[in-house]
C-alpha cells in the first residue's frame, strides 16, 4: 500500500489522535473477542536524512552532562541502521469496541534522568493516570500544553506524582527549569489500538476485531522552526526554547480477517 503524507496543525493533530473527528472519539466499550486478528508492520525512512537537532547543555552540566558531550540530541527523529523510524505512533481511527487497555507500563511512566525525558514518546489511556518522577538532584518543572495543561515542579528526587489525563489528544512536554533541550510528547488515547514503533520501526496491534480500518502513522515532526523566549523558574532569567515543526501523519487502509495477520508498511520522508 502507498502512504500519503498529510501535514496537520495542532488542532488537526488533536482531533485526529482523538479518533478522526473534531468531536473526538465516542465512548469506547470493552467487549469479548473471538477470532480477532493482528496488524503488524514497519515505519521506514526514505531519502536523505535531515540534519539532526542538538542544543548546548548550558545548565547543571554535572547532572545533565556527566560524560561531557557538551550538547544534547533533541531526539526528534531517530532512524535505525535499516531505515526504521522509532517513536512513531501507529493507531486505528474510529474503532469503538474491542480489547481492554493494556499499554506498556514503560510508556505510562515519565522519568527525568540526566536532564532527559524517558521515554520520549508516552502513551496513556484517556482517564488514566500518568506517573512522573525525577531522578535528578536539580529542579525540573514539567510544563504541559495541549490536551492537558499542568505545570509541576520536581524539587526532590524519586518522589513520584500522578495526574489523570482526562482529554484525548496530544500533550507536549517541556522543562520550565531552564533545561531547554528537554522535550517529549504524550498521546492520550481514547481506545487501546495504539502502538509506538521500536528502534527498528516495527509495531504491532493485537486483538483487533475483524473489519476494515483506517490506520495512521503519526510522527511529532523533526524540524526546528525558531527559538522563543521563556522564563527559567529557578533563576527568573529569560531563556530561549526551541519551537518545532508541526506533527505529520501518514494514512492507509487495512483489512483484518479472522485469526489472520495483516501487514502494513509506512514510508516517511522529508518531502
Short mmCIF file of C-alpha atoms in Angstrom, two decimals, residues 12-271:
data_model
loop_
_atom_site.label_atom_id
_atom_site.label_comp_id
_atom_site.label_asym_id
_atom_site.label_seq_id
_atom_site.Cartn_x
_atom_site.Cartn_y
_atom_site.Cartn_z
CA UNK A 12 -5.84 18.71 13.44
CA UNK A 13 -3.37 16.62 15.38
CA UNK A 14 -5.56 16.65 18.46
CA UNK A 15 -8.75 15.72 16.62
CA UNK A 16 -7.04 13.03 14.54
CA UNK A 17 -5.48 11.41 17.59
CA UNK A 18 -8.82 11.64 19.36
CA UNK A 19 -10.40 9.42 16.76
CA UNK A 20 -10.61 11.24 13.45
CA UNK A 21 -13.20 13.94 14.06
CA UNK A 22 -13.33 17.32 15.75
CA UNK A 23 -15.84 15.91 18.22
CA UNK A 24 -13.38 13.23 19.27
CA UNK A 25 -13.85 9.56 19.99
CA UNK A 26 -17.20 8.46 21.38
CA UNK A 27 -17.19 6.13 24.37
CA UNK A 28 -15.10 3.02 23.87
CA UNK A 29 -16.51 -0.28 25.09
CA UNK A 30 -14.59 -3.40 26.08
CA UNK A 31 -16.21 -6.50 24.59
CA UNK A 32 -15.48 -10.19 24.46
CA UNK A 33 -13.46 -11.05 21.37
CA UNK A 34 -13.24 -14.22 19.30
CA UNK A 35 -11.45 -14.82 16.04
CA UNK A 36 -9.67 -11.47 16.30
CA UNK A 37 -6.71 -10.61 14.12
CA UNK A 38 -3.40 -8.79 14.35
CA UNK A 39 -1.85 -5.90 12.47
CA UNK A 40 1.92 -5.77 12.21
CA UNK A 41 4.16 -3.58 10.17
CA UNK A 42 7.01 -1.15 9.88
CA UNK A 43 7.64 2.55 9.57
CA UNK A 44 10.65 3.25 7.35
CA UNK A 45 12.51 6.36 6.24
CA UNK A 46 13.05 7.19 2.56
CA UNK A 47 15.56 9.65 1.16
CA UNK A 48 18.24 11.81 2.71
CA UNK A 49 18.06 12.34 6.43
CA UNK A 50 17.52 15.90 7.64
CA UNK A 51 20.17 17.42 9.86
CA UNK A 52 19.89 16.20 13.43
CA UNK A 53 18.88 18.71 16.06
CA UNK A 54 21.03 19.35 19.13
CA UNK A 55 21.33 22.12 21.69
CA UNK A 56 24.19 23.05 24.02
CA UNK A 57 23.94 21.82 27.60
CA UNK A 58 24.33 25.14 29.33
CA UNK A 59 22.93 24.43 32.77
CA UNK A 60 23.63 21.91 35.56
CA UNK A 61 26.28 20.17 33.47
CA UNK A 62 27.41 17.93 36.34
CA UNK A 63 23.96 16.31 36.37
CA UNK A 64 22.86 16.88 32.79
CA UNK A 65 26.12 16.07 31.02
CA UNK A 66 28.15 13.66 33.16
CA UNK A 67 30.08 12.42 30.10
CA UNK A 68 30.90 15.97 28.90
CA UNK A 69 29.28 15.71 25.47
CA UNK A 70 28.53 19.47 25.62
CA UNK A 71 25.37 19.07 23.52
CA UNK A 72 22.17 17.03 23.69
CA UNK A 73 20.36 15.50 20.74
CA UNK A 74 16.72 16.55 20.80
CA UNK A 75 15.57 13.06 19.67
CA UNK A 76 13.06 14.43 17.19
CA UNK A 77 13.91 11.86 14.50
CA UNK A 78 15.52 8.51 15.26
CA UNK A 79 16.27 6.33 12.21
CA UNK A 80 17.95 2.96 12.69
CA UNK A 81 20.63 1.31 10.51
CA UNK A 82 17.99 -0.42 8.35
CA UNK A 83 15.89 2.73 7.96
CA UNK A 84 13.32 2.01 10.68
CA UNK A 85 11.83 5.08 12.33
CA UNK A 86 11.45 4.83 16.10
CA UNK A 87 8.94 6.79 18.21
CA UNK A 88 6.20 6.81 15.59
CA UNK A 89 2.69 6.33 16.97
CA UNK A 90 0.54 3.97 14.88
CA UNK A 91 -3.18 3.75 15.62
CA UNK A 92 -6.60 2.87 14.23
CA UNK A 93 -9.23 5.51 13.54
CA UNK A 94 -12.87 5.23 14.60
CA UNK A 95 -12.87 1.96 16.47
CA UNK A 96 -15.37 1.91 19.31
CA UNK A 97 -15.20 -1.56 20.84
CA UNK A 98 -12.67 -4.30 21.39
CA UNK A 99 -9.97 -5.33 23.84
CA UNK A 100 -9.20 -3.65 27.18
CA UNK A 101 -6.43 -1.09 27.54
CA UNK A 102 -3.03 -2.69 28.05
CA UNK A 103 -0.41 -0.05 27.21
CA UNK A 104 3.10 -0.93 28.45
CA UNK A 105 3.88 0.50 31.87
CA UNK A 106 7.14 1.90 30.48
CA UNK A 107 5.07 4.18 28.21
CA UNK A 108 2.91 5.40 31.11
CA UNK A 109 5.73 6.43 33.46
CA UNK A 110 7.84 9.52 32.79
CA UNK A 111 11.27 9.87 34.38
CA UNK A 112 13.59 12.86 34.26
CA UNK A 113 17.05 11.38 34.16
CA UNK A 114 20.29 13.22 33.31
CA UNK A 115 18.02 16.08 32.22
CA UNK A 116 16.34 13.91 29.61
CA UNK A 117 12.77 12.64 29.44
CA UNK A 118 12.44 8.86 29.42
CA UNK A 119 10.63 7.75 27.33
CA UNK A 120 10.48 10.40 24.63
CA UNK A 121 7.00 9.29 23.49
CA UNK A 122 4.43 8.32 26.11
CA UNK A 123 1.13 6.50 25.64
CA UNK A 124 -1.60 6.91 28.27
CA UNK A 125 -5.24 5.85 28.17
CA UNK A 126 -7.88 8.54 28.46
CA UNK A 127 -8.96 8.98 32.11
CA UNK A 128 -5.90 7.03 33.29
CA UNK A 129 -3.04 8.34 35.41
CA UNK A 130 0.33 9.42 34.11
CA UNK A 131 3.04 8.83 36.72
CA UNK A 132 6.03 11.17 36.76
CA UNK A 133 9.33 11.15 38.63
CA UNK A 134 12.67 12.93 38.69
CA UNK A 135 15.90 11.01 39.20
CA UNK A 136 17.92 14.24 39.03
CA UNK A 137 19.13 16.27 42.05
CA UNK A 138 18.23 19.55 40.30
CA UNK A 139 14.96 21.44 39.92
CA UNK A 140 12.85 20.31 36.97
CA UNK A 141 9.40 21.71 36.22
CA UNK A 142 7.26 19.74 33.80
CA UNK A 143 5.14 22.06 31.67
CA UNK A 144 2.36 20.51 29.57
CA UNK A 145 0.49 22.06 26.65
CA UNK A 146 -2.33 20.61 24.58
CA UNK A 147 -4.90 18.08 25.79
CA UNK A 148 -3.57 18.56 29.36
CA UNK A 149 -2.14 21.72 30.93
CA UNK A 150 -0.16 21.03 34.07
CA UNK A 151 2.88 22.81 35.49
CA UNK A 152 4.56 20.53 38.02
CA UNK A 153 7.80 21.25 39.92
CA UNK A 154 10.09 18.40 40.97
CA UNK A 155 12.40 19.83 43.65
CA UNK A 156 13.20 16.41 45.15
CA UNK A 157 14.46 13.18 43.67
CA UNK A 158 12.41 10.00 43.38
CA UNK A 159 9.11 11.37 44.61
CA UNK A 160 6.63 10.24 42.00
CA UNK A 161 3.42 12.16 41.35
CA UNK A 162 0.40 11.25 39.22
CA UNK A 163 -2.02 13.25 37.13
CA UNK A 164 -5.11 11.98 35.34
CA UNK A 165 -5.17 12.54 31.59
CA UNK A 166 -8.84 13.36 31.09
CA UNK A 167 -8.93 14.53 27.47
CA UNK A 168 -7.76 12.53 24.45
CA UNK A 169 -5.15 14.07 22.19
CA UNK A 170 -1.60 15.31 22.11
CA UNK A 171 0.28 16.76 25.09
CA UNK A 172 3.67 18.40 24.58
CA UNK A 173 6.13 18.44 27.49
CA UNK A 174 8.87 20.95 28.19
CA UNK A 175 11.02 21.84 31.20
CA UNK A 176 10.42 25.24 32.78
CA UNK A 177 13.52 24.74 34.91
CA UNK A 178 15.84 26.14 32.25
CA UNK A 179 16.77 22.83 30.59
CA UNK A 180 15.58 23.94 27.17
CA UNK A 181 16.65 20.79 25.31
CA UNK A 182 14.21 18.60 27.25
CA UNK A 183 11.15 17.69 25.17
CA UNK A 184 8.69 14.81 24.93
CA UNK A 185 5.18 14.04 23.73
CA UNK A 186 2.23 12.22 25.31
CA UNK A 187 -0.53 10.55 23.34
CA UNK A 188 -3.69 10.36 25.41
CA UNK A 189 -5.59 7.57 23.68
CA UNK A 190 -9.39 7.09 23.63
CA UNK A 191 -9.04 3.41 22.74
CA UNK A 192 -6.32 0.74 23.13
CA UNK A 193 -5.37 0.28 19.47
CA UNK A 194 -2.27 2.46 19.62
CA UNK A 195 1.37 1.40 19.46
CA UNK A 196 4.77 3.11 19.37
CA UNK A 197 7.39 1.84 16.94
CA UNK A 198 10.56 0.36 18.36
CA UNK A 199 14.13 1.19 17.32
CA UNK A 200 13.75 -0.86 14.14
CA UNK A 201 10.49 0.85 13.19
CA UNK A 202 8.30 -2.17 13.97
CA UNK A 203 4.83 -2.08 15.54
CA UNK A 204 2.02 -4.48 16.39
CA UNK A 205 -1.67 -4.03 17.15
CA UNK A 206 -3.08 -7.24 18.61
CA UNK A 207 -6.63 -8.48 19.28
CA UNK A 208 -8.22 -6.40 16.52
CA UNK A 209 -11.85 -7.21 15.68
CA UNK A 210 -12.20 -8.33 12.04
CA UNK A 211 -13.04 -5.49 9.67
CA UNK A 212 -11.64 -2.71 7.54
CA UNK A 213 -9.92 0.22 9.22
CA UNK A 214 -8.09 3.44 8.55
CA UNK A 215 -4.65 3.16 10.12
CA UNK A 216 -2.49 6.18 10.84
CA UNK A 217 1.21 6.69 11.47
CA UNK A 218 1.88 9.87 13.47
CA UNK A 219 5.27 11.50 13.93
CA UNK A 220 5.97 14.52 16.08
CA UNK A 221 7.98 16.40 13.42
CA UNK A 222 11.73 16.87 13.17
CA UNK A 223 12.46 20.45 12.11
CA UNK A 224 13.43 23.41 14.29
CA UNK A 225 11.40 26.46 13.29
CA UNK A 226 12.70 29.10 15.67
CA UNK A 227 13.51 29.92 19.27
CA UNK A 228 11.04 31.54 21.65
CA UNK A 229 11.57 33.36 24.92
CA UNK A 230 10.71 31.57 28.16
CA UNK A 231 11.46 32.06 31.86
CA UNK A 232 13.67 29.82 33.96
CA UNK A 233 11.52 29.41 37.08
CA UNK A 234 14.57 28.98 39.32
CA UNK A 235 16.71 31.92 38.18
CA UNK A 236 13.86 34.04 36.73
CA UNK A 237 16.09 34.71 33.75
CA UNK A 238 14.86 34.80 30.16
CA UNK A 239 15.95 31.78 28.13
CA UNK A 240 15.45 30.69 24.52
CA UNK A 241 13.49 27.50 23.95
CA UNK A 242 13.12 25.62 20.62
CA UNK A 243 9.89 25.62 18.64
CA UNK A 244 9.45 22.57 16.43
CA UNK A 245 7.58 21.96 13.20
CA UNK A 246 4.08 20.54 13.32
CA UNK A 247 3.38 16.80 13.61
CA UNK A 248 2.91 14.84 10.41
CA UNK A 249 0.68 11.88 9.62
CA UNK A 250 0.53 9.13 7.01
CA UNK A 251 -2.62 7.10 6.46
CA UNK A 252 -3.53 3.70 4.98
CA UNK A 253 -6.45 1.30 4.81
CA UNK A 254 -6.11 -2.18 6.28
CA UNK A 255 -8.42 -5.21 6.30
CA UNK A 256 -8.24 -7.53 9.30
CA UNK A 257 -9.52 -11.06 8.77
CA UNK A 258 -10.44 -13.58 11.45
CA UNK A 259 -7.40 -15.16 13.09
CA UNK A 260 -5.11 -13.63 10.46
CA UNK A 261 -2.24 -11.13 10.49
CA UNK A 262 -2.41 -8.07 8.25
CA UNK A 263 0.80 -6.27 7.32
CA UNK A 264 1.04 -2.52 6.81
CA UNK A 265 4.17 -0.65 5.72
CA UNK A 266 4.54 3.09 6.09
CA UNK A 267 7.22 5.13 4.33
CA UNK A 268 8.15 8.51 5.79
CA UNK A 269 10.19 11.20 4.08
CA UNK A 270 11.14 14.85 4.42
CA UNK A 271 9.11 15.83 1.35
#
